[in-house]
mmCIF file of the C-alpha atoms, coordinates in Angstrom:
data_MODEL
# 
_entry.id   MODEL 
# 
loop_
_atom_site.group_PDB 
_atom_site.id 
_atom_site.type_symbol 
_atom_site.label_atom_id 
_atom_site.label_alt_id 
_atom_site.label_comp_id 
_atom_site.label_asym_id 
_atom_site.label_entity_id 
_atom_site.label_seq_id 
_atom_site.pdbx_PDB_ins_code 
_atom_site.Cartn_x 
_atom_site.Cartn_y 
_atom_site.Cartn_z 
_atom_site.occupancy 
_atom_site.B_iso_or_equiv 
_atom_site.pdbx_formal_charge 
_atom_site.auth_seq_id 
_atom_site.auth_comp_id 
_atom_site.auth_asym_id 
_atom_site.auth_atom_id 
_atom_site.pdbx_PDB_model_num 
ATOM 1   C CA . MET A 1 1   ? -1.950  -13.008 10.581  1.00 0.00 ? 1   MET A CA 1 
ATOM 2   C CA . SER A 1 2   ? 1.696   -13.659 11.799  1.00 0.00 ? 2   SER A CA 1 
ATOM 3   C CA . ALA A 1 3   ? 2.967   -13.812 7.685   1.00 0.00 ? 3   ALA A CA 1 
ATOM 4   C CA . SER A 1 4   ? 3.654   -10.883 5.704   1.00 0.00 ? 4   SER A CA 1 
ATOM 5   C CA . LEU A 1 5   ? 0.985   -8.557  4.674   1.00 0.00 ? 5   LEU A CA 1 
ATOM 6   C CA . THR A 1 6   ? 3.385   -7.020  1.363   1.00 0.00 ? 6   THR A CA 1 
ATOM 7   C CA . ASP A 1 7   ? 4.779   -10.601 0.194   1.00 0.00 ? 7   ASP A CA 1 
ATOM 8   C CA . ASP A 1 8   ? 1.162   -12.931 0.514   1.00 0.00 ? 8   ASP A CA 1 
ATOM 9   C CA . LEU A 1 9   ? -0.340  -8.991  -1.700  1.00 0.00 ? 9   LEU A CA 1 
ATOM 10  C CA . LEU A 1 10  ? 2.565   -9.666  -4.102  1.00 0.00 ? 10  LEU A CA 1 
ATOM 11  C CA . ASN A 1 11  ? 2.230   -12.956 -4.737  1.00 0.00 ? 11  ASN A CA 1 
ATOM 12  C CA . GLN A 1 12  ? -1.876  -12.289 -5.021  1.00 0.00 ? 12  GLN A CA 1 
ATOM 13  C CA . LEU A 1 13  ? -0.901  -10.234 -8.111  1.00 0.00 ? 13  LEU A CA 1 
ATOM 14  C CA . GLN A 1 14  ? 1.589   -12.609 -9.880  1.00 0.00 ? 14  GLN A CA 1 
ATOM 15  C CA . GLY A 1 15  ? 0.226   -12.977 -12.957 1.00 0.00 ? 15  GLY A CA 1 
ATOM 16  C CA . GLN A 1 16  ? -2.715  -11.743 -14.992 1.00 0.00 ? 16  GLN A CA 1 
ATOM 17  C CA . PRO A 1 17  ? -3.487  -9.108  -12.091 1.00 0.00 ? 17  PRO A CA 1 
ATOM 18  C CA . LEU A 1 18  ? 0.163   -7.321  -13.062 1.00 0.00 ? 18  LEU A CA 1 
ATOM 19  C CA . ALA A 1 19  ? 0.300   -7.633  -16.656 1.00 0.00 ? 19  ALA A CA 1 
ATOM 20  C CA . GLN A 1 20  ? -2.941  -5.330  -16.351 1.00 0.00 ? 20  GLN A CA 1 
ATOM 21  C CA . ILE A 1 21  ? -1.916  -2.915  -14.397 1.00 0.00 ? 21  ILE A CA 1 
ATOM 22  C CA . GLY A 1 22  ? 1.861   -3.255  -16.831 1.00 0.00 ? 22  GLY A CA 1 
ATOM 23  C CA . SER A 1 23  ? -0.182  -3.104  -19.849 1.00 0.00 ? 23  SER A CA 1 
ATOM 24  C CA . GLN A 1 24  ? -1.905  0.289   -17.873 1.00 0.00 ? 24  GLN A CA 1 
ATOM 25  C CA . LEU A 1 25  ? 0.818   1.825   -17.237 1.00 0.00 ? 25  LEU A CA 1 
ATOM 26  C CA . GLY A 1 26  ? 3.404   0.528   -19.999 1.00 0.00 ? 26  GLY A CA 1 
ATOM 27  C CA . LEU A 1 27  ? 6.009   -1.303  -18.814 1.00 0.00 ? 27  LEU A CA 1 
ATOM 28  C CA . SER A 1 28  ? 7.469   -4.572  -18.919 1.00 0.00 ? 28  SER A CA 1 
ATOM 29  C CA . GLU A 1 29  ? 6.854   -7.672  -17.009 1.00 0.00 ? 29  GLU A CA 1 
ATOM 30  C CA . SER A 1 30  ? 9.589   -6.829  -15.328 1.00 0.00 ? 30  SER A CA 1 
ATOM 31  C CA . GLN A 1 31  ? 9.459   -3.005  -14.598 1.00 0.00 ? 31  GLN A CA 1 
ATOM 32  C CA . THR A 1 32  ? 6.203   -3.876  -13.034 1.00 0.00 ? 32  THR A CA 1 
ATOM 33  C CA . GLN A 1 33  ? 7.111   -5.936  -10.735 1.00 0.00 ? 33  GLN A CA 1 
ATOM 34  C CA . GLY A 1 34  ? 10.318  -3.691  -8.929  1.00 0.00 ? 34  GLY A CA 1 
ATOM 35  C CA . ALA A 1 35  ? 7.792   -0.802  -8.733  1.00 0.00 ? 35  ALA A CA 1 
ATOM 36  C CA . VAL A 1 36  ? 4.890   -2.649  -7.728  1.00 0.00 ? 36  VAL A CA 1 
ATOM 37  C CA . SER A 1 37  ? 7.010   -4.751  -5.405  1.00 0.00 ? 37  SER A CA 1 
ATOM 38  C CA . GLN A 1 38  ? 8.196   -1.254  -4.013  1.00 0.00 ? 38  GLN A CA 1 
ATOM 39  C CA . ALA A 1 39  ? 4.652   0.339   -3.870  1.00 0.00 ? 39  ALA A CA 1 
ATOM 40  C CA . LEU A 1 40  ? 3.053   -2.266  -1.854  1.00 0.00 ? 40  LEU A CA 1 
ATOM 41  C CA . PRO A 1 41  ? 5.302   -1.857  1.125   1.00 0.00 ? 41  PRO A CA 1 
ATOM 42  C CA . LEU A 1 42  ? 4.781   2.247   0.629   1.00 0.00 ? 42  LEU A CA 1 
ATOM 43  C CA . LEU A 1 43  ? 0.721   2.420   1.797   1.00 0.00 ? 43  LEU A CA 1 
ATOM 44  C CA . LEU A 1 44  ? 1.085   -0.797  4.046   1.00 0.00 ? 44  LEU A CA 1 
ATOM 45  C CA . GLY A 1 45  ? 3.494   0.534   6.110   1.00 0.00 ? 45  GLY A CA 1 
ATOM 46  C CA . ALA A 1 46  ? 1.624   4.236   6.108   1.00 0.00 ? 46  ALA A CA 1 
ATOM 47  C CA . LEU A 1 47  ? -1.518  3.229   7.138   1.00 0.00 ? 47  LEU A CA 1 
ATOM 48  C CA . GLY A 1 48  ? 0.282   0.999   9.550   1.00 0.00 ? 48  GLY A CA 1 
ATOM 49  C CA . ARG A 1 49  ? 2.079   4.339   10.733  1.00 0.00 ? 49  ARG A CA 1 
ATOM 50  C CA . ASN A 1 50  ? -1.786  5.397   11.195  1.00 0.00 ? 50  ASN A CA 1 
ATOM 51  C CA . ALA A 1 51  ? -3.407  3.033   12.592  1.00 0.00 ? 51  ALA A CA 1 
ATOM 52  C CA . SER A 1 52  ? -0.757  3.204   15.665  1.00 0.00 ? 52  SER A CA 1 
ATOM 53  C CA . GLN A 1 53  ? -3.881  5.745   17.008  1.00 0.00 ? 53  GLN A CA 1 
ATOM 54  C CA . PRO A 1 54  ? -6.371  3.480   18.472  1.00 0.00 ? 54  PRO A CA 1 
ATOM 55  C CA . GLU A 1 55  ? -8.759  6.636   16.769  1.00 0.00 ? 55  GLU A CA 1 
ATOM 56  C CA . GLY A 1 56  ? -6.681  5.185   13.286  1.00 0.00 ? 56  GLY A CA 1 
ATOM 57  C CA . ALA A 1 57  ? -7.326  1.724   13.423  1.00 0.00 ? 57  ALA A CA 1 
ATOM 58  C CA . GLN A 1 58  ? -10.845 2.798   14.669  1.00 0.00 ? 58  GLN A CA 1 
ATOM 59  C CA . ALA A 1 59  ? -11.339 4.396   11.787  1.00 0.00 ? 59  ALA A CA 1 
ATOM 60  C CA . LEU A 1 60  ? -9.392  1.929   9.194   1.00 0.00 ? 60  LEU A CA 1 
ATOM 61  C CA . PHE A 1 61  ? -11.713 -0.743  9.942   1.00 0.00 ? 61  PHE A CA 1 
ATOM 62  C CA . GLY A 1 62  ? -15.183 2.016   9.887   1.00 0.00 ? 62  GLY A CA 1 
ATOM 63  C CA . ALA A 1 63  ? -14.190 2.447   6.048   1.00 0.00 ? 63  ALA A CA 1 
ATOM 64  C CA . LEU A 1 64  ? -12.648 -1.774  5.724   1.00 0.00 ? 64  LEU A CA 1 
ATOM 65  C CA . GLN A 1 65  ? -16.381 -2.550  6.700   1.00 0.00 ? 65  GLN A CA 1 
ATOM 66  C CA . ARG A 1 66  ? -18.227 -0.507  4.403   1.00 0.00 ? 66  ARG A CA 1 
ATOM 67  C CA . ASP A 1 67  ? -16.180 0.805   1.603   1.00 0.00 ? 67  ASP A CA 1 
ATOM 68  C CA . HIS A 1 68  ? -13.591 -2.824  0.573   1.00 0.00 ? 68  HIS A CA 1 
ATOM 69  C CA . ALA A 1 69  ? -15.747 -6.020  2.188   1.00 0.00 ? 69  ALA A CA 1 
ATOM 70  C CA . ASP A 1 70  ? -17.906 -6.207  -0.954  1.00 0.00 ? 70  ASP A CA 1 
ATOM 71  C CA . ALA A 1 71  ? -15.056 -6.125  -2.802  1.00 0.00 ? 71  ALA A CA 1 
ATOM 72  C CA . ALA A 1 72  ? -12.862 -8.819  -0.419  1.00 0.00 ? 72  ALA A CA 1 
ATOM 73  C CA . GLY A 1 73  ? -15.676 -10.995 -1.915  1.00 0.00 ? 73  GLY A CA 1 
ATOM 74  C CA . GLY A 1 74  ? -12.788 -14.208 -2.642  1.00 0.00 ? 74  GLY A CA 1 
ATOM 75  C CA . GLY A 1 75  ? -14.311 -15.648 0.658   1.00 0.00 ? 75  GLY A CA 1 
ATOM 76  C CA . ALA A 1 76  ? -11.610 -18.472 1.868   1.00 0.00 ? 76  ALA A CA 1 
ATOM 77  C CA . ALA A 1 77  ? -10.285 -18.595 -1.548  1.00 0.00 ? 77  ALA A CA 1 
ATOM 78  C CA . GLY A 1 78  ? -8.819  -15.456 -1.335  1.00 0.00 ? 78  GLY A CA 1 
ATOM 79  C CA . LEU A 1 79  ? -9.116  -12.191 -2.809  1.00 0.00 ? 79  LEU A CA 1 
ATOM 80  C CA . ASP A 1 80  ? -11.088 -11.137 -6.256  1.00 0.00 ? 80  ASP A CA 1 
ATOM 81  C CA . LEU A 1 81  ? -8.354  -9.196  -7.644  1.00 0.00 ? 81  LEU A CA 1 
ATOM 82  C CA . GLY A 1 82  ? -10.021 -9.800  -10.869 1.00 0.00 ? 82  GLY A CA 1 
ATOM 83  C CA . SER A 1 83  ? -13.403 -7.853  -10.221 1.00 0.00 ? 83  SER A CA 1 
ATOM 84  C CA . VAL A 1 84  ? -12.067 -4.979  -8.405  1.00 0.00 ? 84  VAL A CA 1 
ATOM 85  C CA . LEU A 1 85  ? -8.695  -4.411  -10.530 1.00 0.00 ? 85  LEU A CA 1 
ATOM 86  C CA . GLY A 1 86  ? -11.673 -4.552  -13.656 1.00 0.00 ? 86  GLY A CA 1 
ATOM 87  C CA . ALA A 1 87  ? -13.570 -1.531  -11.335 1.00 0.00 ? 87  ALA A CA 1 
ATOM 88  C CA . VAL A 1 88  ? -10.141 0.267   -11.244 1.00 0.00 ? 88  VAL A CA 1 
ATOM 89  C CA . LEU A 1 89  ? -8.758  0.418   -13.869 1.00 0.00 ? 89  LEU A CA 1 
ATOM 90  C CA . GLY A 1 90  ? -12.262 0.445   -16.163 1.00 0.00 ? 90  GLY A CA 1 
ATOM 91  C CA . GLY A 1 91  ? -12.299 4.065   -14.025 1.00 0.00 ? 91  GLY A CA 1 
ATOM 92  C CA . GLY A 1 92  ? -16.026 2.407   -11.927 1.00 0.00 ? 92  GLY A CA 1 
ATOM 93  C CA . GLY A 1 93  ? -17.087 5.044   -10.070 1.00 0.00 ? 93  GLY A CA 1 
ATOM 94  C CA . GLY A 1 94  ? -17.670 3.135   -6.904  1.00 0.00 ? 94  GLY A CA 1 
ATOM 95  C CA . ARG A 1 95  ? -16.649 4.734   -3.583  1.00 0.00 ? 95  ARG A CA 1 
ATOM 96  C CA . GLN A 1 96  ? -13.512 1.697   -3.201  1.00 0.00 ? 96  GLN A CA 1 
ATOM 97  C CA . THR A 1 97  ? -12.550 2.857   -6.610  1.00 0.00 ? 97  THR A CA 1 
ATOM 98  C CA . ASP A 1 98  ? -11.337 6.342   -6.065  1.00 0.00 ? 98  ASP A CA 1 
ATOM 99  C CA . GLY A 1 99  ? -7.759  5.721   -5.299  1.00 0.00 ? 99  GLY A CA 1 
ATOM 100 C CA . ALA A 1 100 ? -6.925  9.302   -5.010  1.00 0.00 ? 100 ALA A CA 1 
ATOM 101 C CA . GLY A 1 101 ? -9.101  9.817   -2.228  1.00 0.00 ? 101 GLY A CA 1 
ATOM 102 C CA . ILE A 1 102 ? -7.615  6.885   -0.401  1.00 0.00 ? 102 ILE A CA 1 
ATOM 103 C CA . LEU A 1 103 ? -4.406  8.173   -0.787  1.00 0.00 ? 103 LEU A CA 1 
ATOM 104 C CA . GLY A 1 104 ? -5.138  11.230  -0.115  1.00 0.00 ? 104 GLY A CA 1 
ATOM 105 C CA . HIS A 1 105 ? -5.868  9.318   3.250   1.00 0.00 ? 105 HIS A CA 1 
ATOM 106 C CA . ILE A 1 106 ? -2.932  6.881   2.894   1.00 0.00 ? 106 ILE A CA 1 
ATOM 107 C CA . PHE A 1 107 ? -0.144  10.048  3.087   1.00 0.00 ? 107 PHE A CA 1 
ATOM 108 C CA . GLY A 1 108 ? -2.356  12.709  4.768   1.00 0.00 ? 108 GLY A CA 1 
ATOM 109 C CA . GLY A 1 109 ? -2.308  14.615  2.246   1.00 0.00 ? 109 GLY A CA 1 
ATOM 110 C CA . ARG A 1 110 ? 1.029   13.253  1.083   1.00 0.00 ? 110 ARG A CA 1 
ATOM 111 C CA . GLU A 1 111 ? 0.485   11.589  -2.091  1.00 0.00 ? 111 GLU A CA 1 
ATOM 112 C CA . ASP A 1 112 ? 2.498   13.714  -4.169  1.00 0.00 ? 112 ASP A CA 1 
ATOM 113 C CA . THR A 1 113 ? 5.014   13.044  -2.237  1.00 0.00 ? 113 THR A CA 1 
ATOM 114 C CA . ALA A 1 114 ? 4.779   9.742   -2.037  1.00 0.00 ? 114 ALA A CA 1 
ATOM 115 C CA . ALA A 1 115 ? 4.471   9.376   -5.618  1.00 0.00 ? 115 ALA A CA 1 
ATOM 116 C CA . GLN A 1 116 ? 7.087   11.634  -6.034  1.00 0.00 ? 116 GLN A CA 1 
ATOM 117 C CA . GLY A 1 117 ? 9.648   9.226   -4.175  1.00 0.00 ? 117 GLY A CA 1 
ATOM 118 C CA . LEU A 1 118 ? 7.695   6.203   -5.039  1.00 0.00 ? 118 LEU A CA 1 
ATOM 119 C CA . GLY A 1 119 ? 8.755   7.585   -8.722  1.00 0.00 ? 119 GLY A CA 1 
ATOM 120 C CA . GLN A 1 120 ? 12.368  8.286   -8.065  1.00 0.00 ? 120 GLN A CA 1 
ATOM 121 C CA . SER A 1 121 ? 12.960  5.218   -6.465  1.00 0.00 ? 121 SER A CA 1 
ATOM 122 C CA . THR A 1 122 ? 11.303  2.846   -8.816  1.00 0.00 ? 122 THR A CA 1 
ATOM 123 C CA . GLY A 1 123 ? 12.887  5.985   -11.876 1.00 0.00 ? 123 GLY A CA 1 
ATOM 124 C CA . LEU A 1 124 ? 8.775   5.650   -13.200 1.00 0.00 ? 124 LEU A CA 1 
ATOM 125 C CA . GLY A 1 125 ? 8.628   9.380   -12.782 1.00 0.00 ? 125 GLY A CA 1 
ATOM 126 C CA . GLY A 1 126 ? 6.344   11.080  -10.308 1.00 0.00 ? 126 GLY A CA 1 
ATOM 127 C CA . GLY A 1 127 ? 3.343   10.579  -12.878 1.00 0.00 ? 127 GLY A CA 1 
ATOM 128 C CA . GLN A 1 128 ? 3.520   7.069   -13.497 1.00 0.00 ? 128 GLN A CA 1 
ATOM 129 C CA . ALA A 1 129 ? 3.812   6.216   -9.979  1.00 0.00 ? 129 ALA A CA 1 
ATOM 130 C CA . ASN A 1 130 ? 1.366   8.619   -8.802  1.00 0.00 ? 130 ASN A CA 1 
ATOM 131 C CA . THR A 1 131 ? -1.047  6.084   -11.056 1.00 0.00 ? 131 THR A CA 1 
ATOM 132 C CA . LEU A 1 132 ? 0.315   3.321   -9.897  1.00 0.00 ? 132 LEU A CA 1 
ATOM 133 C CA . LEU A 1 133 ? -0.355  3.637   -6.191  1.00 0.00 ? 133 LEU A CA 1 
ATOM 134 C CA . LYS A 1 134 ? -3.975  5.094   -6.667  1.00 0.00 ? 134 LYS A CA 1 
ATOM 135 C CA . ILE A 1 135 ? -4.005  1.757   -8.805  1.00 0.00 ? 135 ILE A CA 1 
ATOM 136 C CA . LEU A 1 136 ? -2.503  -0.468  -6.245  1.00 0.00 ? 136 LEU A CA 1 
ATOM 137 C CA . ALA A 1 137 ? -4.835  1.982   -2.755  1.00 0.00 ? 137 ALA A CA 1 
ATOM 138 C CA . PRO A 1 138 ? -8.277  -0.321  -3.353  1.00 0.00 ? 138 PRO A CA 1 
ATOM 139 C CA . ILE A 1 139 ? -6.474  -3.264  -3.652  1.00 0.00 ? 139 ILE A CA 1 
ATOM 140 C CA . VAL A 1 140 ? -4.203  -3.116  -0.948  1.00 0.00 ? 140 VAL A CA 1 
ATOM 141 C CA . LEU A 1 141 ? -7.752  -2.106  1.452   1.00 0.00 ? 141 LEU A CA 1 
ATOM 142 C CA . SER A 1 142 ? -9.955  -4.523  -0.495  1.00 0.00 ? 142 SER A CA 1 
ATOM 143 C CA . TYR A 1 143 ? -7.218  -7.020  0.842   1.00 0.00 ? 143 TYR A CA 1 
ATOM 144 C CA . LEU A 1 144 ? -7.052  -6.112  4.407   1.00 0.00 ? 144 LEU A CA 1 
ATOM 145 C CA . ALA A 1 145 ? -10.861 -6.301  4.335   1.00 0.00 ? 145 ALA A CA 1 
ATOM 146 C CA . GLN A 1 146 ? -9.959  -9.559  3.015   1.00 0.00 ? 146 GLN A CA 1 
ATOM 147 C CA . ARG A 1 147 ? -7.727  -10.951 5.077   1.00 0.00 ? 147 ARG A CA 1 
ATOM 148 C CA . MET A 1 148 ? -10.225 -9.005  8.734   1.00 0.00 ? 148 MET A CA 1 
ATOM 149 C CA . PHE A 1 149 ? -13.791 -10.351 7.295   1.00 0.00 ? 149 PHE A CA 1 
ATOM 150 C CA . SER A 1 150 ? -13.455 -13.727 5.274   1.00 0.00 ? 150 SER A CA 1 
ATOM 151 C CA . GLY A 1 151 ? -14.232 -17.038 6.295   1.00 0.00 ? 151 GLY A CA 1 
ATOM 152 C CA . GLY A 1 152 ? -13.488 -17.896 9.638   1.00 0.00 ? 152 GLY A CA 1 
ATOM 153 C CA . ASN A 1 153 ? -12.025 -14.049 10.790  1.00 0.00 ? 153 ASN A CA 1 
ATOM 154 C CA . GLN A 1 154 ? -15.413 -12.146 10.674  1.00 0.00 ? 154 GLN A CA 1 
ATOM 155 C CA . ALA A 1 155 ? -16.661 -12.622 14.395  1.00 0.00 ? 155 ALA A CA 1 
ATOM 156 C CA . ALA A 1 156 ? -12.560 -12.374 16.049  1.00 0.00 ? 156 ALA A CA 1 
ATOM 157 C CA . ALA A 1 157 ? -12.485 -9.072  13.896  1.00 0.00 ? 157 ALA A CA 1 
ATOM 158 C CA . SER A 1 158 ? -11.173 -5.825  15.428  1.00 0.00 ? 158 SER A CA 1 
ATOM 159 C CA . PRO A 1 159 ? -9.813  -2.216  15.019  1.00 0.00 ? 159 PRO A CA 1 
ATOM 160 C CA . GLN A 1 160 ? -7.111  -3.828  17.788  1.00 0.00 ? 160 GLN A CA 1 
ATOM 161 C CA . GLN A 1 161 ? -6.702  -6.447  15.369  1.00 0.00 ? 161 GLN A CA 1 
ATOM 162 C CA . LEU A 1 162 ? -6.119  -4.415  12.067  1.00 0.00 ? 162 LEU A CA 1 
ATOM 163 C CA . GLY A 1 163 ? -4.300  -2.320  14.151  1.00 0.00 ? 163 GLY A CA 1 
ATOM 164 C CA . ASP A 1 164 ? -1.575  -5.171  15.164  1.00 0.00 ? 164 ASP A CA 1 
ATOM 165 C CA . ALA A 1 165 ? -1.382  -6.639  11.508  1.00 0.00 ? 165 ALA A CA 1 
ATOM 166 C CA . LEU A 1 166 ? -0.722  -3.112  10.579  1.00 0.00 ? 166 LEU A CA 1 
ATOM 167 C CA . GLY A 1 167 ? 2.012   -2.154  13.076  1.00 0.00 ? 167 GLY A CA 1 
ATOM 168 C CA . GLN A 1 168 ? 3.954   -5.545  12.596  1.00 0.00 ? 168 GLN A CA 1 
ATOM 169 C CA . GLU A 1 169 ? 3.710   -4.953  8.727   1.00 0.00 ? 169 GLU A CA 1 
ATOM 170 C CA . HIS A 1 170 ? 5.341   -1.358  9.691   1.00 0.00 ? 170 HIS A CA 1 
ATOM 171 C CA . GLN A 1 171 ? 8.397   -2.768  11.853  1.00 0.00 ? 171 GLN A CA 1 
ATOM 172 C CA . ARG A 1 172 ? 9.207   -5.313  9.152   1.00 0.00 ? 172 ARG A CA 1 
ATOM 173 C CA . ILE A 1 173 ? 9.417   -2.814  6.349   1.00 0.00 ? 173 ILE A CA 1 
ATOM 174 C CA . GLN A 1 174 ? 11.205  -0.649  8.284   1.00 0.00 ? 174 GLN A CA 1 
ATOM 175 C CA . GLN A 1 175 ? 13.745  -3.263  8.837   1.00 0.00 ? 175 GLN A CA 1 
ATOM 176 C CA . GLN A 1 176 ? 13.931  -3.352  5.194   1.00 0.00 ? 176 GLN A CA 1 
ATOM 177 C CA . GLY A 1 177 ? 16.920  -1.568  3.026   1.00 0.00 ? 177 GLY A CA 1 
ATOM 178 C CA . GLY A 1 178 ? 14.962  -0.227  0.466   1.00 0.00 ? 178 GLY A CA 1 
ATOM 179 C CA . ALA A 1 179 ? 11.421  -0.364  1.193   1.00 0.00 ? 179 ALA A CA 1 
ATOM 180 C CA . GLY A 1 180 ? 11.917  1.416   5.014   1.00 0.00 ? 180 GLY A CA 1 
ATOM 181 C CA . GLY A 1 181 ? 14.224  4.289   4.182   1.00 0.00 ? 181 GLY A CA 1 
ATOM 182 C CA . LEU A 1 182 ? 11.420  4.835   1.275   1.00 0.00 ? 182 LEU A CA 1 
ATOM 183 C CA . LEU A 1 183 ? 8.553   4.503   3.558   1.00 0.00 ? 183 LEU A CA 1 
ATOM 184 C CA . GLY A 1 184 ? 10.986  6.554   6.584   1.00 0.00 ? 184 GLY A CA 1 
ATOM 185 C CA . ALA A 1 185 ? 11.807  9.431   3.552   1.00 0.00 ? 185 ALA A CA 1 
ATOM 186 C CA . VAL A 1 186 ? 7.944   10.195  2.259   1.00 0.00 ? 186 VAL A CA 1 
ATOM 187 C CA . LEU A 1 187 ? 7.005   9.737   6.340   1.00 0.00 ? 187 LEU A CA 1 
ATOM 188 C CA . ASP A 1 188 ? 8.799   12.826  6.369   1.00 0.00 ? 188 ASP A CA 1 
ATOM 189 C CA . GLN A 1 189 ? 12.685  12.231  7.091   1.00 0.00 ? 189 GLN A CA 1 
ATOM 190 C CA . ASP A 1 190 ? 13.789  16.187  8.090   1.00 0.00 ? 190 ASP A CA 1 
ATOM 191 C CA . GLY A 1 191 ? 10.475  17.001  9.940   1.00 0.00 ? 191 GLY A CA 1 
ATOM 192 C CA . ASP A 1 192 ? 9.460   19.577  7.519   1.00 0.00 ? 192 ASP A CA 1 
ATOM 193 C CA . GLY A 1 193 ? 6.563   17.261  5.947   1.00 0.00 ? 193 GLY A CA 1 
ATOM 194 C CA . GLN A 1 194 ? 8.443   18.126  2.047   1.00 0.00 ? 194 GLN A CA 1 
ATOM 195 C CA . LEU A 1 195 ? 10.637  15.333  -0.211  1.00 0.00 ? 195 LEU A CA 1 
ATOM 196 C CA . GLY A 1 196 ? 14.127  17.594  -0.382  1.00 0.00 ? 196 GLY A CA 1 
ATOM 197 C CA . LEU A 1 197 ? 16.386  16.087  -1.761  1.00 0.00 ? 197 LEU A CA 1 
ATOM 198 C CA . GLY A 1 198 ? 18.523  15.322  1.084   1.00 0.00 ? 198 GLY A CA 1 
ATOM 199 C CA . ASP A 1 199 ? 15.470  12.673  1.534   1.00 0.00 ? 199 ASP A CA 1 
ATOM 200 C CA . LEU A 1 200 ? 16.134  12.000  -2.011  1.00 0.00 ? 200 LEU A CA 1 
ATOM 201 C CA . LEU A 1 201 ? 19.142  11.128  -1.728  1.00 0.00 ? 201 LEU A CA 1 
ATOM 202 C CA . LYS A 1 202 ? 18.997  9.145   1.062   1.00 0.00 ? 202 LYS A CA 1 
ATOM 203 C CA . ILE A 1 203 ? 16.530  6.855   -0.580  1.00 0.00 ? 203 ILE A CA 1 
ATOM 204 C CA . GLY A 1 204 ? 19.055  6.200   -3.257  1.00 0.00 ? 204 GLY A CA 1 
ATOM 205 C CA . GLY A 1 205 ? 21.749  5.287   -1.177  1.00 0.00 ? 205 GLY A CA 1 
ATOM 206 C CA . SER A 1 206 ? 18.933  2.464   1.393   1.00 0.00 ? 206 SER A CA 1 
ATOM 207 C CA . LEU A 1 207 ? 17.895  1.195   -1.951  1.00 0.00 ? 207 LEU A CA 1 
ATOM 208 C CA . LEU A 1 208 ? 21.668  0.317   -3.833  1.00 0.00 ? 208 LEU A CA 1 
ATOM 209 C CA . GLY A 1 209 ? 22.014  -1.508  0.238   1.00 0.00 ? 209 GLY A CA 1 
ATOM 210 C CA . GLY A 1 210 ? 24.885  1.472   0.938   1.00 0.00 ? 210 GLY A CA 1 
ATOM 211 C CA . LYS A 1 211 ? 24.736  4.703   2.901   1.00 0.00 ? 211 LYS A CA 1 
ATOM 212 C CA . ARG A 1 212 ? 24.969  8.231   1.578   1.00 0.00 ? 212 ARG A CA 1 
# 
């Protein structure tokens, strides 16, 4: 799992999946690409932070086994994005499509803060950003399940392996300018659990490659 999880999943979303997401949100192709490229590291970075503790990695590993392994049924060929996206966008009642509930677990109750920060950094606004995160959250978990449990990985899969992979991804994201700045602000840069104006200015500065 040495390759960037964010880049790998973004590559898998190219083409029809991104077009479907953009159509759902009323965005152009370039807007969708930009927004998804910001949202994925936010989700994966927050998961990496959660999985940095053994109990967090154990809980996530169990959730992937229970709720998302079936949705990741692409096997060695890769993630079955079509069926996952269809369930998400179609509003299916399956557990893996509960984007709002998943966001609550990923961000520990700060999902509104995450949507606010993502909306500010992408220009979408909080409402569209929240919808995008709800669409992507089940996809991210299904992707992780596919990485963990498909093909020859099943026997070797463990909470520690998952935690290590997400921990490496979290470190990568923190070292990136825009994505790292957004992740840091959402996970609370000033320590009060709220995304304030000062945090938003820091996000804007990091996304533009400068410092404020």
